[in-house]
């Protein structure tokens, strides 16, 4: 059984863990400056999120200066040729740079497209790996008031913006900043904003960054260091990412792709007690100075609290789940949740949800929420005290229990706190 730890002890333990695993940035320290805007993916040109990025990057509010956002798309695959690179509707690093530059300009920001990706594919390609070491490129980034990290594969950010010691399967345990990553870090430390969507969120993690995997395989086979390319197994990078957010493990597409179970498995494997997962078309705005997080956007942010949970082998009991929606806030120093609507105690009305088959599913389409989130929302507003679901896969089948306990609270806008989660193999 895990032993609950005070917030100060957790911060010390996090610092020690990151030091041991070789993280390139320190754990959170009081007085840190700058904001993080952690987007769970499928931004869908959400005006609330985009306006917040530009507003946080604006150096003088309503004054004459404008936000200047450096757009980093190195998590995307490189363009195969000049035609693809120039097509803003294509999906490659150069094309994505064009798309996001136009998007942020529409919201009132100046932009700089950072010309870096993992390979040079054609003559005259301006997006090249060596630009990560360019003084001129680093200076352009450093002159920005914000940085946007687009989606793709977070391992490409490691490959392009970090210098890592060779390791099997890119499971790096020692890395340092390239000049451009150093410039990105200086924007944040100087009070700027770092926003990232999907892989751009995940790369902001400290040690033990998730690199791939599905929930069922995570519980059946466990976790191991690696990139997870071509496999559903749960993999992670021991060194981690850029180390901007160290309150807990980060994951994207969270309540949309049913990733709660995979991240509980990873957190237990690496000895971490907090997971922060952000749904699609949703962002967590994190103030590093105050350690306050605010949710904006269409869906929610999950905070999974493993302190005191009983996790042995392939069973987990008593993980506390907080689900915050637009306007809700959390203090990461205390894990106190401030809801944007009145909190309710006890049961609601009506019968609880039926047992859900395939509760760890990933629904088709984007921007919504998976069965586990929907099951939890149905439970808290009903008169029931427990909701259940099973995995689609068998041999073994895992049964999920969601339990209303004395500390469970919920509110009309769809958020809740203190719901207990358990996974048991059948």
PDB file of C-alpha atoms in Angstrom, residues 23-315:
ATOM      1  CA  UNK A  23      16.336  15.369 -16.137  1.00  0.00           C
ATOM      2  CA  UNK A  24      17.544  18.494 -17.900  1.00  0.00           C
ATOM      3  CA  UNK A  25      15.542  20.957 -15.802  1.00  0.00           C
ATOM      4  CA  UNK A  26      14.934  21.231 -12.073  1.00  0.00           C
ATOM      5  CA  UNK A  27      11.673  20.272 -10.419  1.00  0.00           C
ATOM      6  CA  UNK A  28       9.289  23.085  -9.556  1.00  0.00           C
ATOM      7  CA  UNK A  29      10.743  25.699  -7.251  1.00  0.00           C
ATOM      8  CA  UNK A  30       8.946  28.585  -5.624  1.00  0.00           C
ATOM      9  CA  UNK A  31       9.372  31.766  -7.623  1.00  0.00           C
ATOM     10  CA  UNK A  32       9.452  30.078 -11.027  1.00  0.00           C
ATOM     11  CA  UNK A  33       7.956  32.316 -13.685  1.00  0.00           C
ATOM     12  CA  UNK A  34       5.978  31.848 -16.849  1.00  0.00           C
ATOM     13  CA  UNK A  35       2.826  29.931 -17.726  1.00  0.00           C
ATOM     14  CA  UNK A  36       2.307  26.555 -19.360  1.00  0.00           C
ATOM     15  CA  UNK A  37      -0.769  25.926 -21.498  1.00  0.00           C
ATOM     16  CA  UNK A  38      -1.091  22.166 -21.751  1.00  0.00           C
ATOM     17  CA  UNK A  39      -3.515  21.156 -24.527  1.00  0.00           C
ATOM     18  CA  UNK A  40      -4.716  17.563 -24.771  1.00  0.00           C
ATOM     19  CA  UNK A  41      -4.745  17.491 -28.578  1.00  0.00           C
ATOM     20  CA  UNK A  42      -7.392  18.186 -31.263  1.00  0.00           C
ATOM     21  CA  UNK A  43      -7.128  21.925 -30.680  1.00  0.00           C
ATOM     22  CA  UNK A  44      -9.829  22.377 -33.324  1.00  0.00           C
ATOM     23  CA  UNK A  45      -9.044  26.111 -33.486  1.00  0.00           C
ATOM     24  CA  UNK A  46     -10.728  26.539 -30.101  1.00  0.00           C
ATOM     25  CA  UNK A  47     -11.011  30.312 -29.668  1.00  0.00           C
ATOM     26  CA  UNK A  48     -10.852  30.252 -25.861  1.00  0.00           C
ATOM     27  CA  UNK A  49      -7.556  28.365 -25.851  1.00  0.00           C
ATOM     28  CA  UNK A  50      -5.988  30.349 -28.690  1.00  0.00           C
ATOM     29  CA  UNK A  51      -6.967  33.671 -27.165  1.00  0.00           C
ATOM     30  CA  UNK A  52      -5.450  32.603 -23.846  1.00  0.00           C
ATOM     31  CA  UNK A  53      -2.146  31.677 -25.499  1.00  0.00           C
ATOM     32  CA  UNK A  54      -1.929  35.021 -27.264  1.00  0.00           C
ATOM     33  CA  UNK A  55      -3.024  36.956 -24.165  1.00  0.00           C
ATOM     34  CA  UNK A  56      -0.413  35.248 -21.962  1.00  0.00           C
ATOM     35  CA  UNK A  57       2.263  35.958 -24.574  1.00  0.00           C
ATOM     36  CA  UNK A  58       1.288  39.640 -24.907  1.00  0.00           C
ATOM     37  CA  UNK A  59       4.122  41.587 -23.234  1.00  0.00           C
ATOM     38  CA  UNK A  60       2.065  44.668 -22.314  1.00  0.00           C
ATOM     39  CA  UNK A  61      -1.564  43.612 -22.283  1.00  0.00           C
ATOM     40  CA  UNK A  62      -3.537  46.102 -24.329  1.00  0.00           C
ATOM     41  CA  UNK A  63      -0.452  48.184 -25.071  1.00  0.00           C
ATOM     42  CA  UNK A  64       1.229  48.658 -28.445  1.00  0.00           C
ATOM     43  CA  UNK A  65       3.483  45.595 -28.279  1.00  0.00           C
ATOM     44  CA  UNK A  66       2.230  42.315 -29.730  1.00  0.00           C
ATOM     45  CA  UNK A  67       2.665  38.717 -28.707  1.00  0.00           C
ATOM     46  CA  UNK A  68       5.397  36.979 -30.700  1.00  0.00           C
ATOM     47  CA  UNK A  69       5.012  33.207 -30.811  1.00  0.00           C
ATOM     48  CA  UNK A  70       7.734  30.847 -31.972  1.00  0.00           C
ATOM     49  CA  UNK A  71       6.094  27.828 -33.622  1.00  0.00           C
ATOM     50  CA  UNK A  72       7.919  24.524 -33.193  1.00  0.00           C
ATOM     51  CA  UNK A  73       6.660  21.618 -35.306  1.00  0.00           C
ATOM     52  CA  UNK A  74       9.587  19.203 -34.993  1.00  0.00           C
ATOM     53  CA  UNK A  75       7.320  16.448 -33.612  1.00  0.00           C
ATOM     54  CA  UNK A  76       5.835  16.107 -37.111  1.00  0.00           C
ATOM     55  CA  UNK A  77       7.320  14.049 -39.916  1.00  0.00           C
ATOM     56  CA  UNK A  78       9.499  16.018 -42.364  1.00  0.00           C
ATOM     57  CA  UNK A  79       8.128  17.052 -45.751  1.00  0.00           C
ATOM     58  CA  UNK A  80       9.027  14.719 -48.607  1.00  0.00           C
ATOM     59  CA  UNK A  81       9.412  17.543 -51.134  1.00  0.00           C
ATOM     60  CA  UNK A  82       9.003  21.286 -51.597  1.00  0.00           C
ATOM     61  CA  UNK A  83       5.405  20.957 -52.803  1.00  0.00           C
ATOM     62  CA  UNK A  84       4.326  19.179 -49.618  1.00  0.00           C
ATOM     63  CA  UNK A  85       6.270  21.653 -47.480  1.00  0.00           C
ATOM     64  CA  UNK A  86       4.376  24.590 -49.026  1.00  0.00           C
ATOM     65  CA  UNK A  87       0.916  23.043 -48.612  1.00  0.00           C
ATOM     66  CA  UNK A  88      -0.689  24.298 -45.357  1.00  0.00           C
ATOM     67  CA  UNK A  89      -3.237  21.472 -45.618  1.00  0.00           C
ATOM     68  CA  UNK A  90      -0.555  18.787 -45.626  1.00  0.00           C
ATOM     69  CA  UNK A  91       0.739  17.091 -42.488  1.00  0.00           C
ATOM     70  CA  UNK A  92       4.470  17.655 -42.096  1.00  0.00           C
ATOM     71  CA  UNK A  93       6.708  19.929 -40.050  1.00  0.00           C
ATOM     72  CA  UNK A  94       6.997  22.732 -42.613  1.00  0.00           C
ATOM     73  CA  UNK A  95       3.312  22.664 -43.602  1.00  0.00           C
ATOM     74  CA  UNK A  96       2.216  22.617 -39.986  1.00  0.00           C
ATOM     75  CA  UNK A  97       4.410  25.653 -39.374  1.00  0.00           C
ATOM     76  CA  UNK A  98       2.517  27.516 -42.089  1.00  0.00           C
ATOM     77  CA  UNK A  99      -0.843  26.460 -40.685  1.00  0.00           C
ATOM     78  CA  UNK A 100      -0.128  27.506 -37.097  1.00  0.00           C
ATOM     79  CA  UNK A 101       1.545  30.754 -38.177  1.00  0.00           C
ATOM     80  CA  UNK A 102      -1.612  31.740 -40.021  1.00  0.00           C
ATOM     81  CA  UNK A 103      -3.793  30.629 -37.091  1.00  0.00           C
ATOM     82  CA  UNK A 104      -1.944  32.662 -34.458  1.00  0.00           C
ATOM     83  CA  UNK A 105      -1.730  35.677 -36.748  1.00  0.00           C
ATOM     84  CA  UNK A 106      -5.529  35.582 -37.033  1.00  0.00           C
ATOM     85  CA  UNK A 107      -5.656  35.870 -33.243  1.00  0.00           C
ATOM     86  CA  UNK A 108      -3.381  38.912 -33.218  1.00  0.00           C
ATOM     87  CA  UNK A 109       0.133  37.530 -32.718  1.00  0.00           C
ATOM     88  CA  UNK A 110       3.333  37.854 -34.693  1.00  0.00           C
ATOM     89  CA  UNK A 111       4.965  34.496 -35.378  1.00  0.00           C
ATOM     90  CA  UNK A 112       8.295  32.857 -36.109  1.00  0.00           C
ATOM     91  CA  UNK A 113       8.383  29.408 -37.708  1.00  0.00           C
ATOM     92  CA  UNK A 114      11.253  27.442 -36.157  1.00  0.00           C
ATOM     93  CA  UNK A 115      12.869  25.540 -39.079  1.00  0.00           C
ATOM     94  CA  UNK A 116      13.757  22.233 -37.398  1.00  0.00           C
ATOM     95  CA  UNK A 117      12.703  18.651 -38.038  1.00  0.00           C
ATOM     96  CA  UNK A 118      14.274  15.186 -37.839  1.00  0.00           C
ATOM     97  CA  UNK A 119      15.594  14.830 -41.401  1.00  0.00           C
ATOM     98  CA  UNK A 120      16.543  16.669 -44.608  1.00  0.00           C
ATOM     99  CA  UNK A 121      14.553  15.129 -47.444  1.00  0.00           C
ATOM    100  CA  UNK A 122      15.150  17.366 -50.473  1.00  0.00           C
ATOM    101  CA  UNK A 123      17.531  19.970 -51.820  1.00  0.00           C
ATOM    102  CA  UNK A 124      16.836  23.393 -50.345  1.00  0.00           C
ATOM    103  CA  UNK A 125      14.788  22.029 -47.423  1.00  0.00           C
ATOM    104  CA  UNK A 126      14.857  24.844 -44.807  1.00  0.00           C
ATOM    105  CA  UNK A 127      13.682  22.506 -41.990  1.00  0.00           C
ATOM    106  CA  UNK A 128      16.839  20.664 -40.982  1.00  0.00           C
ATOM    107  CA  UNK A 129      18.093  19.000 -37.768  1.00  0.00           C
ATOM    108  CA  UNK A 130      21.234  21.160 -37.619  1.00  0.00           C
ATOM    109  CA  UNK A 131      19.149  24.292 -37.009  1.00  0.00           C
ATOM    110  CA  UNK A 132      18.700  23.134 -33.414  1.00  0.00           C
ATOM    111  CA  UNK A 133      22.314  24.279 -32.955  1.00  0.00           C
ATOM    112  CA  UNK A 134      21.969  27.515 -34.924  1.00  0.00           C
ATOM    113  CA  UNK A 135      22.709  30.690 -32.971  1.00  0.00           C
ATOM    114  CA  UNK A 136      20.532  32.682 -35.366  1.00  0.00           C
ATOM    115  CA  UNK A 137      17.538  30.382 -34.864  1.00  0.00           C
ATOM    116  CA  UNK A 138      18.053  30.345 -31.103  1.00  0.00           C
ATOM    117  CA  UNK A 139      18.158  34.161 -31.072  1.00  0.00           C
ATOM    118  CA  UNK A 140      14.860  34.326 -32.975  1.00  0.00           C
ATOM    119  CA  UNK A 141      13.245  31.988 -30.438  1.00  0.00           C
ATOM    120  CA  UNK A 142      14.701  33.919 -27.508  1.00  0.00           C
ATOM    121  CA  UNK A 143      13.206  37.132 -28.932  1.00  0.00           C
ATOM    122  CA  UNK A 144       9.727  35.611 -28.706  1.00  0.00           C
ATOM    123  CA  UNK A 145       7.266  36.064 -25.860  1.00  0.00           C
ATOM    124  CA  UNK A 146       5.716  32.627 -26.274  1.00  0.00           C
ATOM    125  CA  UNK A 147       6.399  29.229 -27.826  1.00  0.00           C
ATOM    126  CA  UNK A 148       3.883  26.798 -29.323  1.00  0.00           C
ATOM    127  CA  UNK A 149       4.828  23.112 -29.564  1.00  0.00           C
ATOM    128  CA  UNK A 150       2.634  21.278 -32.052  1.00  0.00           C
ATOM    129  CA  UNK A 151       1.614  17.618 -32.025  1.00  0.00           C
ATOM    130  CA  UNK A 152       3.067  14.503 -33.580  1.00  0.00           C
ATOM    131  CA  UNK A 153       5.458  12.191 -31.730  1.00  0.00           C
ATOM    132  CA  UNK A 154       7.132  13.452 -28.564  1.00  0.00           C
ATOM    133  CA  UNK A 155      10.140  11.230 -29.279  1.00  0.00           C
ATOM    134  CA  UNK A 156      10.892  13.459 -32.286  1.00  0.00           C
ATOM    135  CA  UNK A 157      11.199  16.424 -29.919  1.00  0.00           C
ATOM    136  CA  UNK A 158      13.768  14.455 -27.964  1.00  0.00           C
ATOM    137  CA  UNK A 159      15.619  13.568 -31.182  1.00  0.00           C
ATOM    138  CA  UNK A 160      15.683  17.135 -32.515  1.00  0.00           C
ATOM    139  CA  UNK A 161      15.915  19.483 -29.519  1.00  0.00           C
ATOM    140  CA  UNK A 162      17.929  17.433 -27.026  1.00  0.00           C
ATOM    141  CA  UNK A 163      21.367  15.850 -27.073  1.00  0.00           C
ATOM    142  CA  UNK A 164      21.041  12.418 -25.489  1.00  0.00           C
ATOM    143  CA  UNK A 165      23.510   9.656 -24.745  1.00  0.00           C
ATOM    144  CA  UNK A 166      22.899   6.577 -26.905  1.00  0.00           C
ATOM    145  CA  UNK A 167      20.591   4.007 -25.354  1.00  0.00           C
ATOM    146  CA  UNK A 168      18.632   0.998 -26.539  1.00  0.00           C
ATOM    147  CA  UNK A 169      15.357   1.943 -28.178  1.00  0.00           C
ATOM    148  CA  UNK A 170      15.890   5.661 -27.508  1.00  0.00           C
ATOM    149  CA  UNK A 171      15.205   5.001 -23.815  1.00  0.00           C
ATOM    150  CA  UNK A 172      17.551   7.807 -22.861  1.00  0.00           C
ATOM    151  CA  UNK A 173      18.714   8.354 -19.303  1.00  0.00           C
ATOM    152  CA  UNK A 174      20.967  11.381 -19.919  1.00  0.00           C
ATOM    153  CA  UNK A 175      20.236  14.417 -22.105  1.00  0.00           C
ATOM    154  CA  UNK A 176      21.203  18.084 -22.408  1.00  0.00           C
ATOM    155  CA  UNK A 177      19.620  21.064 -24.181  1.00  0.00           C
ATOM    156  CA  UNK A 178      20.465  22.128 -27.713  1.00  0.00           C
ATOM    157  CA  UNK A 179      20.838  25.908 -28.098  1.00  0.00           C
ATOM    158  CA  UNK A 180      17.269  26.203 -29.410  1.00  0.00           C
ATOM    159  CA  UNK A 181      15.820  24.276 -26.464  1.00  0.00           C
ATOM    160  CA  UNK A 182      17.886  26.512 -24.193  1.00  0.00           C
ATOM    161  CA  UNK A 183      16.243  29.501 -25.874  1.00  0.00           C
ATOM    162  CA  UNK A 184      12.775  27.997 -25.373  1.00  0.00           C
ATOM    163  CA  UNK A 185      13.610  27.505 -21.715  1.00  0.00           C
ATOM    164  CA  UNK A 186      14.750  31.134 -21.445  1.00  0.00           C
ATOM    165  CA  UNK A 187      11.398  32.355 -22.848  1.00  0.00           C
ATOM    166  CA  UNK A 188       9.602  30.466 -20.071  1.00  0.00           C
ATOM    167  CA  UNK A 189      12.003  31.502 -17.329  1.00  0.00           C
ATOM    168  CA  UNK A 190      11.687  35.099 -18.501  1.00  0.00           C
ATOM    169  CA  UNK A 191       7.940  35.064 -17.834  1.00  0.00           C
ATOM    170  CA  UNK A 192       6.741  33.932 -21.255  1.00  0.00           C
ATOM    171  CA  UNK A 193       4.260  31.198 -22.085  1.00  0.00           C
ATOM    172  CA  UNK A 194       4.931  27.706 -23.427  1.00  0.00           C
ATOM    173  CA  UNK A 195       1.877  26.098 -25.032  1.00  0.00           C
ATOM    174  CA  UNK A 196       1.800  22.610 -26.446  1.00  0.00           C
ATOM    175  CA  UNK A 197      -0.799  20.314 -27.967  1.00  0.00           C
ATOM    176  CA  UNK A 198      -0.739  16.494 -27.880  1.00  0.00           C
ATOM    177  CA  UNK A 199       2.971  15.591 -28.185  1.00  0.00           C
ATOM    178  CA  UNK A 200       3.651  19.264 -27.451  1.00  0.00           C
ATOM    179  CA  UNK A 201       1.983  18.722 -24.081  1.00  0.00           C
ATOM    180  CA  UNK A 202       3.637  15.400 -23.304  1.00  0.00           C
ATOM    181  CA  UNK A 203       7.178  16.617 -24.030  1.00  0.00           C
ATOM    182  CA  UNK A 204       6.832  19.155 -21.204  1.00  0.00           C
ATOM    183  CA  UNK A 205       6.899  16.250 -18.737  1.00  0.00           C
ATOM    184  CA  UNK A 206       9.857  15.662 -16.465  1.00  0.00           C
ATOM    185  CA  UNK A 207      11.300  12.201 -15.841  1.00  0.00           C
ATOM    186  CA  UNK A 208       9.501   9.019 -16.987  1.00  0.00           C
ATOM    187  CA  UNK A 209       7.680  10.506 -19.979  1.00  0.00           C
ATOM    188  CA  UNK A 210       5.186   8.159 -21.606  1.00  0.00           C
ATOM    189  CA  UNK A 211       6.078   7.306 -25.211  1.00  0.00           C
ATOM    190  CA  UNK A 212       3.322   4.879 -26.213  1.00  0.00           C
ATOM    191  CA  UNK A 213       0.958   2.100 -25.308  1.00  0.00           C
ATOM    192  CA  UNK A 214      -2.638   1.139 -24.584  1.00  0.00           C
ATOM    193  CA  UNK A 215      -4.369   0.597 -21.249  1.00  0.00           C
ATOM    194  CA  UNK A 216      -5.051  -3.127 -21.607  1.00  0.00           C
ATOM    195  CA  UNK A 217      -1.496  -4.002 -22.602  1.00  0.00           C
ATOM    196  CA  UNK A 218      -0.208  -1.795 -19.777  1.00  0.00           C
ATOM    197  CA  UNK A 219      -1.957  -3.913 -17.168  1.00  0.00           C
ATOM    198  CA  UNK A 220      -1.344  -7.260 -18.812  1.00  0.00           C
ATOM    199  CA  UNK A 221       2.343  -6.841 -19.658  1.00  0.00           C
ATOM    200  CA  UNK A 222       3.584  -3.921 -17.558  1.00  0.00           C
ATOM    201  CA  UNK A 223       5.774  -0.999 -18.630  1.00  0.00           C
ATOM    202  CA  UNK A 224       9.309  -0.829 -20.000  1.00  0.00           C
ATOM    203  CA  UNK A 225      11.682   1.817 -21.302  1.00  0.00           C
ATOM    204  CA  UNK A 226      11.517   2.497 -25.042  1.00  0.00           C
ATOM    205  CA  UNK A 227       9.673   4.417 -27.761  1.00  0.00           C
ATOM    206  CA  UNK A 228       6.787   2.011 -28.290  1.00  0.00           C
ATOM    207  CA  UNK A 229       6.928   2.351 -32.077  1.00  0.00           C
ATOM    208  CA  UNK A 230       4.801  -0.339 -33.727  1.00  0.00           C
ATOM    209  CA  UNK A 231       3.546  -1.789 -30.450  1.00  0.00           C
ATOM    210  CA  UNK A 232       0.603  -1.381 -28.071  1.00  0.00           C
ATOM    211  CA  UNK A 233       2.872  -2.069 -25.080  1.00  0.00           C
ATOM    212  CA  UNK A 234       3.302   0.671 -22.471  1.00  0.00           C
ATOM    213  CA  UNK A 235       6.661   2.378 -22.932  1.00  0.00           C
ATOM    214  CA  UNK A 236       8.366   5.408 -21.455  1.00  0.00           C
ATOM    215  CA  UNK A 237      11.573   7.440 -21.562  1.00  0.00           C
ATOM    216  CA  UNK A 238      13.416   7.326 -18.204  1.00  0.00           C
ATOM    217  CA  UNK A 239      15.011  10.734 -18.762  1.00  0.00           C
ATOM    218  CA  UNK A 240      11.735  12.246 -19.853  1.00  0.00           C
ATOM    219  CA  UNK A 241      11.050  15.473 -21.693  1.00  0.00           C
ATOM    220  CA  UNK A 242      11.848  19.144 -21.237  1.00  0.00           C
ATOM    221  CA  UNK A 243      10.983  19.162 -17.528  1.00  0.00           C
ATOM    222  CA  UNK A 244       8.746  22.243 -17.615  1.00  0.00           C
ATOM    223  CA  UNK A 245       5.959  20.511 -15.632  1.00  0.00           C
ATOM    224  CA  UNK A 246       6.992  18.310 -12.722  1.00  0.00           C
ATOM    225  CA  UNK A 247       3.899  18.179 -10.524  1.00  0.00           C
ATOM    226  CA  UNK A 248       3.037  14.744 -11.940  1.00  0.00           C
ATOM    227  CA  UNK A 249       3.175  12.574 -15.040  1.00  0.00           C
ATOM    228  CA  UNK A 250       1.546  14.165 -18.094  1.00  0.00           C
ATOM    229  CA  UNK A 251      -0.575  12.572 -20.799  1.00  0.00           C
ATOM    230  CA  UNK A 252      -2.668  13.899 -23.691  1.00  0.00           C
ATOM    231  CA  UNK A 253      -5.910  12.766 -25.429  1.00  0.00           C
ATOM    232  CA  UNK A 254      -6.631  11.496 -21.943  1.00  0.00           C
ATOM    233  CA  UNK A 255     -10.345  11.133 -21.283  1.00  0.00           C
ATOM    234  CA  UNK A 256     -10.883  10.969 -25.043  1.00  0.00           C
ATOM    235  CA  UNK A 257      -8.751   7.891 -25.696  1.00  0.00           C
ATOM    236  CA  UNK A 258      -9.347   6.120 -22.365  1.00  0.00           C
ATOM    237  CA  UNK A 259      -5.809   6.480 -21.031  1.00  0.00           C
ATOM    238  CA  UNK A 260      -6.548   6.474 -17.287  1.00  0.00           C
ATOM    239  CA  UNK A 261      -5.530   2.840 -16.786  1.00  0.00           C
ATOM    240  CA  UNK A 262      -2.285   3.107 -18.748  1.00  0.00           C
ATOM    241  CA  UNK A 263      -1.079   6.079 -16.739  1.00  0.00           C
ATOM    242  CA  UNK A 264      -1.949   4.525 -13.382  1.00  0.00           C
ATOM    243  CA  UNK A 265       0.154   1.548 -14.474  1.00  0.00           C
ATOM    244  CA  UNK A 266       3.056   3.793 -15.504  1.00  0.00           C
ATOM    245  CA  UNK A 267       2.893   5.929 -12.358  1.00  0.00           C
ATOM    246  CA  UNK A 268       3.026   2.813 -10.202  1.00  0.00           C
ATOM    247  CA  UNK A 269       5.885   1.349 -12.244  1.00  0.00           C
ATOM    248  CA  UNK A 270       8.096   4.433 -11.897  1.00  0.00           C
ATOM    249  CA  UNK A 271       7.059   5.306  -8.347  1.00  0.00           C
ATOM    250  CA  UNK A 272       5.133   8.503  -9.052  1.00  0.00           C
ATOM    251  CA  UNK A 273       1.954   9.423  -7.186  1.00  0.00           C
ATOM    252  CA  UNK A 274       0.236  11.940  -9.444  1.00  0.00           C
ATOM    253  CA  UNK A 275      -0.986  11.853 -13.041  1.00  0.00           C
ATOM    254  CA  UNK A 276      -2.366  14.849 -14.955  1.00  0.00           C
ATOM    255  CA  UNK A 277      -4.238  13.926 -18.118  1.00  0.00           C
ATOM    256  CA  UNK A 278      -5.800  16.475 -20.476  1.00  0.00           C
ATOM    257  CA  UNK A 279      -8.701  15.699 -22.837  1.00  0.00           C
ATOM    258  CA  UNK A 280      -8.893  16.850 -26.423  1.00  0.00           C
ATOM    259  CA  UNK A 281      -9.921  20.453 -27.200  1.00  0.00           C
ATOM    260  CA  UNK A 282      -9.104  21.270 -23.576  1.00  0.00           C
ATOM    261  CA  UNK A 283      -6.174  22.935 -21.819  1.00  0.00           C
ATOM    262  CA  UNK A 284      -4.717  23.179 -18.356  1.00  0.00           C
ATOM    263  CA  UNK A 285      -3.235  26.644 -17.773  1.00  0.00           C
ATOM    264  CA  UNK A 286      -0.482  26.207 -15.182  1.00  0.00           C
ATOM    265  CA  UNK A 287       1.042  29.174 -13.359  1.00  0.00           C
ATOM    266  CA  UNK A 288       4.519  28.102 -12.270  1.00  0.00           C
ATOM    267  CA  UNK A 289       4.841  30.819  -9.634  1.00  0.00           C
ATOM    268  CA  UNK A 290       1.671  29.902  -7.744  1.00  0.00           C
ATOM    269  CA  UNK A 291       1.348  26.230  -8.758  1.00  0.00           C
ATOM    270  CA  UNK A 292      -2.270  26.914  -9.701  1.00  0.00           C
ATOM    271  CA  UNK A 293      -3.909  25.152 -12.633  1.00  0.00           C
ATOM    272  CA  UNK A 294      -7.040  26.400 -14.433  1.00  0.00           C
ATOM    273  CA  UNK A 295      -9.050  24.393 -16.956  1.00  0.00           C
ATOM    274  CA  UNK A 296     -10.316  25.962 -20.182  1.00  0.00           C
ATOM    275  CA  UNK A 297     -11.870  24.453 -23.287  1.00  0.00           C
ATOM    276  CA  UNK A 298     -14.498  21.893 -24.204  1.00  0.00           C
ATOM    277  CA  UNK A 299     -13.891  18.837 -22.011  1.00  0.00           C
ATOM    278  CA  UNK A 300     -11.876  18.148 -18.862  1.00  0.00           C
ATOM    279  CA  UNK A 301      -8.606  17.498 -17.057  1.00  0.00           C
ATOM    280  CA  UNK A 302      -8.097  14.394 -14.926  1.00  0.00           C
ATOM    281  CA  UNK A 303      -5.903  14.402 -11.840  1.00  0.00           C
ATOM    282  CA  UNK A 304      -5.249  10.852 -10.646  1.00  0.00           C
ATOM    283  CA  UNK A 305      -4.007  10.727  -7.065  1.00  0.00           C
ATOM    284  CA  UNK A 306      -2.238   7.494  -6.119  1.00  0.00           C
ATOM    285  CA  UNK A 307      -1.307   8.551  -2.578  1.00  0.00           C
ATOM    286  CA  UNK A 308      -2.475   5.758  -0.297  1.00  0.00           C
ATOM    287  CA  UNK A 309      -3.757   3.580  -3.154  1.00  0.00           C
ATOM    288  CA  UNK A 310      -3.272  -0.184  -2.905  1.00  0.00           C
ATOM    289  CA  UNK A 311      -1.560  -1.368  -6.096  1.00  0.00           C
ATOM    290  CA  UNK A 312      -0.151  -4.887  -6.189  1.00  0.00           C
ATOM    291  CA  UNK A 313       0.674  -6.722  -9.398  1.00  0.00           C
ATOM    292  CA  UNK A 314      -2.220  -6.412 -11.839  1.00  0.00           C
ATOM    293  CA  UNK A 315      -4.742  -4.959  -9.399  1.00  0.00           C
TER     294      UNK A 315
END
